[in-house]
């Protein structure tokens, strides 16, 4: 692996205290090019602007996908990744769906570990903060013919991540726009999925909501996701979430929360849940809480759910009664090495690893 370190770091004490997500980038990045049917040597270089042709295929036809991950630092200064193998599997599933070459495991895993080893000082030591990792693949061939590219780049950039949302969210049920459909790319982290969500989200915010609860494209009867998050609904003492499908992203945080909830002895159901079922549960008092989850947000409770004809308010539950708040703390304690990891999810990034590569 080729490694070029920065001459001087841009890291300051203020860098690790930021309150905005996604614009405070660490010193280095990983790049690897695909050409003539093979992936080349992975390189770690200083974070920098890059030059591409205006005919680059990704710009015109959206052949691009990405992942979202985090690295954490414990009280001893050790750095950990969280379930990176799940992100490796998912980025390659996304790549295959978009007709892009899968990234070799050694490029993905060794590259991430080496990048984190070099920039470990950028991982915030503060509980609740992390270093966000953004692996992504995009088509680089300079052409505007409507066909799959034959040249690609795999990159990893990293950014300091504070708590993504500081307050419970007001969400609106989607009854017109859709995030995905059968046979589409909903299960992939395709770049275009997110671009298509921005306009409906804008409309929801103009009505006083923070995000959209996406429903199925065919009937808008079933709850699927919320914004960029998977959704959980708790009715009485049962936690319900939509089953993974070709429309719904196989969230790493979602899967982790299900495992923790079952470990707690709580009842979890992965099944379709109707909008009308959630509304009826609110009416009879059995709807206890609704929350979304994802890598960036971890877990965020919903304070209100907007329907075309009314808005349902949800009470803010104390920690001892809220399954969502308890699950968030349990997950974060595992990620930050503050508790035992009965699932084997933490992956330690060894120090001075780059000297062996």
Coordinates of C-alpha atoms in Angstrom, one line a residue, residues 155-355:
X155 CA -12.3 6.3 -2.0
X156 CA -12.6 6.7 1.7
X157 CA -12.8 10.1 3.3
X158 CA -13.5 10.8 7.0
X159 CA -15.1 13.6 8.9
X160 CA -15.6 14.4 12.6
X161 CA -19.2 13.5 13.7
X162 CA -21.1 15.1 16.5
X163 CA -24.5 14.0 17.6
X164 CA -26.5 14.3 14.3
X165 CA -29.9 15.3 15.8
X166 CA -30.1 17.0 19.2
X167 CA -33.9 16.8 19.6
X168 CA -36.9 14.5 18.9
X169 CA -38.1 14.7 15.3
X170 CA -41.4 15.7 13.8
X171 CA -42.1 13.4 10.8
X172 CA -44.7 13.4 8.1
X173 CA -46.2 10.3 6.4
X174 CA -45.5 10.2 2.7
X175 CA -48.7 9.8 0.7
X176 CA -47.4 10.9 -2.8
X177 CA -43.7 10.6 -3.2
X178 CA -41.8 7.3 -2.8
X179 CA -38.2 6.5 -1.8
X180 CA -38.0 3.2 -3.7
X181 CA -40.1 0.6 -5.6
X182 CA -40.0 -3.2 -6.3
X183 CA -37.2 -4.0 -8.7
X184 CA -35.4 -0.8 -8.0
X185 CA -32.3 0.2 -6.0
X186 CA -33.9 0.9 -2.6
X187 CA -31.8 -1.7 -0.9
X188 CA -28.6 -0.2 -2.3
X189 CA -26.9 2.9 -1.0
X190 CA -27.1 4.4 -4.5
X191 CA -26.3 8.1 -4.6
X192 CA -29.4 8.9 -6.6
X193 CA -31.7 7.5 -3.8
X194 CA -30.7 10.4 -1.6
X195 CA -31.0 13.1 -4.3
X196 CA -34.5 12.0 -5.0
X197 CA -35.5 12.3 -1.4
X198 CA -34.4 16.0 -1.0
X199 CA -37.4 17.6 -2.6
X200 CA -40.2 15.7 -0.7
X201 CA -38.2 16.5 2.5
X202 CA -38.1 20.1 1.6
X203 CA -41.8 20.2 1.2
X204 CA -42.3 18.5 4.6
X205 CA -40.0 21.0 6.3
X206 CA -42.1 23.8 4.8
X207 CA -45.0 22.3 6.7
X208 CA -43.1 22.3 10.0
X209 CA -41.7 18.7 9.9
X210 CA -38.1 17.5 10.1
X211 CA -38.3 14.4 8.0
X212 CA -40.5 12.1 5.9
X213 CA -41.8 8.6 6.8
X214 CA -41.6 6.8 3.5
X215 CA -44.4 4.4 2.7
X216 CA -44.6 1.7 0.0
X217 CA -44.8 3.0 -3.6
X218 CA -47.8 0.9 -4.6
X219 CA -50.4 1.8 -2.0
X220 CA -48.7 4.1 0.6
X221 CA -50.3 1.9 3.2
X222 CA -47.1 0.4 4.8
X223 CA -44.3 2.1 6.7
X224 CA -40.9 1.5 5.3
X225 CA -38.2 4.1 6.2
X226 CA -37.9 7.6 7.6
X227 CA -35.6 10.0 5.9
X228 CA -32.3 8.1 5.6
X229 CA -33.2 5.9 8.6
X230 CA -34.8 2.5 9.3
X231 CA -38.0 2.8 11.5
X232 CA -39.1 1.0 14.6
X233 CA -42.6 1.2 16.1
X234 CA -43.3 0.0 19.6
X235 CA -46.9 -1.0 20.3
X236 CA -47.3 -2.0 24.0
X237 CA -44.3 -4.3 24.6
X238 CA -43.6 -5.3 21.0
X239 CA -41.0 -3.7 18.8
X240 CA -41.9 -3.8 15.1
X241 CA -39.9 -2.9 12.1
X242 CA -40.4 -3.5 8.4
X243 CA -38.7 -6.6 7.0
X244 CA -35.6 -6.1 4.8
X245 CA -36.6 -6.2 1.1
X246 CA -35.4 -4.9 -2.3
X247 CA -37.0 -1.6 -1.3
X248 CA -35.6 -1.3 2.2
X249 CA -31.9 -0.7 3.2
X250 CA -30.4 -3.5 5.3
X251 CA -29.2 -1.1 8.0
X252 CA -26.3 -2.1 10.3
X253 CA -27.7 0.0 13.1
X254 CA -31.2 -1.6 12.5
X255 CA -29.7 -5.1 12.7
X256 CA -27.7 -4.2 15.8
X257 CA -30.7 -2.8 17.7
X258 CA -32.8 -5.9 16.9
X259 CA -30.0 -8.1 18.3
X260 CA -29.7 -6.0 21.5
X261 CA -33.5 -5.9 22.0
X262 CA -33.7 -9.7 21.7
X263 CA -30.7 -10.0 24.1
X264 CA -32.7 -7.9 26.5
X265 CA -35.6 -10.4 26.3
X266 CA -37.8 -8.0 24.4
X267 CA -40.3 -9.1 21.8
X268 CA -39.3 -8.0 18.2
X269 CA -41.3 -8.5 15.1
X270 CA -39.9 -8.0 11.6
X271 CA -43.1 -7.6 9.6
X272 CA -45.1 -5.2 7.5
X273 CA -46.8 -2.5 9.6
X274 CA -49.6 -0.4 8.2
X275 CA -49.9 3.3 8.6
X276 CA -53.4 2.6 9.8
X277 CA -52.2 0.2 12.5
X278 CA -49.9 2.8 13.9
X279 CA -52.7 5.4 13.9
X280 CA -55.1 3.0 15.6
X281 CA -52.5 2.2 18.3
X282 CA -52.0 5.9 19.0
X283 CA -55.8 6.3 19.4
X284 CA -56.2 3.5 21.9
X285 CA -53.0 4.4 23.8
X286 CA -50.9 1.3 22.9
X287 CA -48.5 3.2 20.7
X288 CA -45.6 3.8 23.1
X289 CA -42.8 5.2 20.8
X290 CA -41.6 5.5 17.3
X291 CA -38.0 6.1 16.3
X292 CA -35.6 6.0 13.4
X293 CA -32.0 4.7 13.4
X294 CA -28.9 4.8 11.2
X295 CA -25.1 5.2 11.4
X296 CA -25.1 9.0 11.4
X297 CA -28.1 9.5 13.7
X298 CA -27.6 6.3 15.8
X299 CA -31.2 6.6 17.1
X300 CA -33.7 9.4 17.1
X301 CA -37.2 9.4 18.7
X302 CA -40.2 11.0 17.0
X303 CA -42.2 13.5 18.8
X304 CA -45.0 13.9 16.2
X305 CA -46.3 12.1 13.2
X306 CA -48.1 14.1 10.5
X307 CA -51.0 12.7 8.5
X308 CA -52.9 14.5 5.8
X309 CA -55.7 15.2 8.2
X310 CA -54.0 15.4 11.6
X311 CA -50.8 15.2 13.6
X312 CA -50.2 12.6 16.3
X313 CA -48.2 13.8 19.2
X314 CA -46.0 11.4 21.1
X315 CA -44.9 11.9 24.7
X316 CA -41.2 12.1 25.5
X317 CA -40.6 9.0 27.7
X318 CA -38.1 8.8 30.5
X319 CA -35.1 6.6 30.1
X320 CA -36.4 3.8 32.3
X321 CA -39.6 3.5 30.2
X322 CA -38.2 4.2 26.7
X323 CA -36.9 1.2 24.8
X324 CA -35.5 3.5 22.2
X325 CA -33.4 5.5 24.7
X326 CA -32.2 2.3 26.4
X327 CA -31.2 0.7 23.1
X328 CA -29.3 3.8 22.0
X329 CA -27.3 3.8 25.2
X330 CA -26.6 0.1 25.1
X331 CA -25.4 0.4 21.5
X332 CA -23.2 3.4 22.1
X333 CA -21.7 1.8 25.2
X334 CA -20.7 -1.2 23.0
X335 CA -19.3 1.1 20.3
X336 CA -17.3 3.2 22.7
X337 CA -15.9 0.2 24.7
X338 CA -17.8 1.2 27.8
X339 CA -19.5 -2.2 28.2
X340 CA -19.0 -5.8 27.3
X341 CA -19.5 -6.7 23.6
X342 CA -21.4 -10.0 23.7
X343 CA -21.8 -10.0 19.9
X344 CA -18.2 -9.5 18.9
X345 CA -18.9 -6.3 17.0
X346 CA -16.0 -4.1 18.0
X347 CA -12.9 -4.3 15.7
X348 CA -9.8 -2.7 17.3
X349 CA -7.5 -0.7 15.0
X350 CA -4.0 -1.6 16.1
X351 CA -1.4 1.2 16.5
X352 CA 1.5 1.6 14.0
X353 CA -0.3 -0.8 11.7
X354 CA 0.9 1.2 8.6
X355 CA 4.4 0.2 9.3

